[in-house]
Amino acid sequence: MSAARIVFLMYHELELAGRKLCQSEPGYVRYILPLETFREQMSWLKESGWRGLNVSEALRYPPEPSVCITFDDGCETDLIAAAPVLREFGFNATFYLTAGFLGTPGYLNASQVRDLDAEGFQIGCHSMTHPYLSDLREPDLKRETVDAKLLIEAILGHAIEHFSCPGGRYDPRTLQMARQAGFVTVANSRFYSNSVRTSPYELGRVAVLRGLTLERFSKICRGGGLWKQRLQHRVRHTAQRLLGNAGYDHLRAIMLGKKQ
Ligand SMILES: [Zn+2]
């Protein structure tokens, strides 16, 4: 019926003046936006008549111009920085939490998770310990999906439905385990927009990277230029397959380090 395509945006920790980031390596910081940049993006969306939706809302694929807003990792800035901005503009979002990081320095604690939930934002799961799921044997995979889901649900006191893959890595086993765990959707970080025809277990997401101009951001929201990023992804994916995840990360760290 509706031919709506929706881009799912992927955010991480936000940078606040005087607050130390959870991690400092270049490969991590690349995904971190200063709070002001995030606010500018949300402000642009609002002024341009866009809506900001959580995953459940986005899956209804409304015909009005909309983006889905998601955050990975469960950093404390979800509550203290992102949530107030989202509220200001009347947007919702899905926050995927790494269950095993909760309560550690820089990440949300249980009571902050409940606050985020009570404010009406959607809580999802981003594994237990943030490994590449495609590298894991079955018992570990179970812990990262089933146990992580139960832990977050125990904090919230209600069920959660949405999962996102750490580092975007997944394979058919991963998706099957997530389904068995009771997740209704799985989001990755592949560069495509989603529509009613997209499998809910392979929702594409576009990473919003540090240094992105507002012009590029608006283009991404319209789904423009994603083919170029898909092509880059394919090159990276081939390198990952050839080198293995560990070898690839090593190479990437060297290359990003040199760029600094
Ligand atoms: Zn992550």
Short mmCIF file of N, CA, C and O and ligand atoms in Angstrom, two decimals, residues 12 72-73 98 126 130 166-167, ligand 1:
data_model
loop_
_atom_site.label_atom_id
_atom_site.label_comp_id
_atom_site.label_asym_id
_atom_site.label_seq_id
_atom_site.Cartn_x
_atom_site.Cartn_y
_atom_site.Cartn_z
N HIS A 12 25.37 7.20 18.49
CA HIS A 12 26.05 6.57 19.63
C HIS A 12 26.12 7.55 20.79
O HIS A 12 25.21 8.34 20.98
N ASP A 72 22.93 3.36 19.82
CA ASP A 72 23.54 2.11 20.26
C ASP A 72 24.37 2.33 21.53
O ASP A 72 24.82 3.45 21.80
N ASP A 73 24.59 1.26 22.24
CA ASP A 73 25.56 1.13 23.34
C ASP A 73 25.04 1.47 24.74
O ASP A 73 25.53 0.95 25.72
N THR A 98 23.66 -1.99 25.70
CA THR A 98 24.55 -3.13 25.92
C THR A 98 24.37 -3.51 27.39
O THR A 98 24.85 -2.80 28.29
N HIS A 126 21.36 -4.32 22.70
CA HIS A 126 22.54 -4.27 21.81
C HIS A 126 23.56 -5.30 22.33
O HIS A 126 24.73 -5.00 22.40
N HIS A 130 28.90 -6.71 23.81
CA HIS A 130 29.32 -6.03 22.59
C HIS A 130 30.38 -6.77 21.77
O HIS A 130 31.33 -6.16 21.24
N PRO A 166 26.04 -5.48 17.50
CA PRO A 166 27.28 -4.75 17.75
C PRO A 166 28.19 -4.79 16.52
O PRO A 166 28.38 -5.86 15.93
N GLY A 167 28.72 -3.64 16.16
CA GLY A 167 29.61 -3.58 15.00
C GLY A 167 28.91 -3.95 13.70
O GLY A 167 29.55 -4.11 12.67
ZN ZN B 1 27.77 -0.67 19.55
#
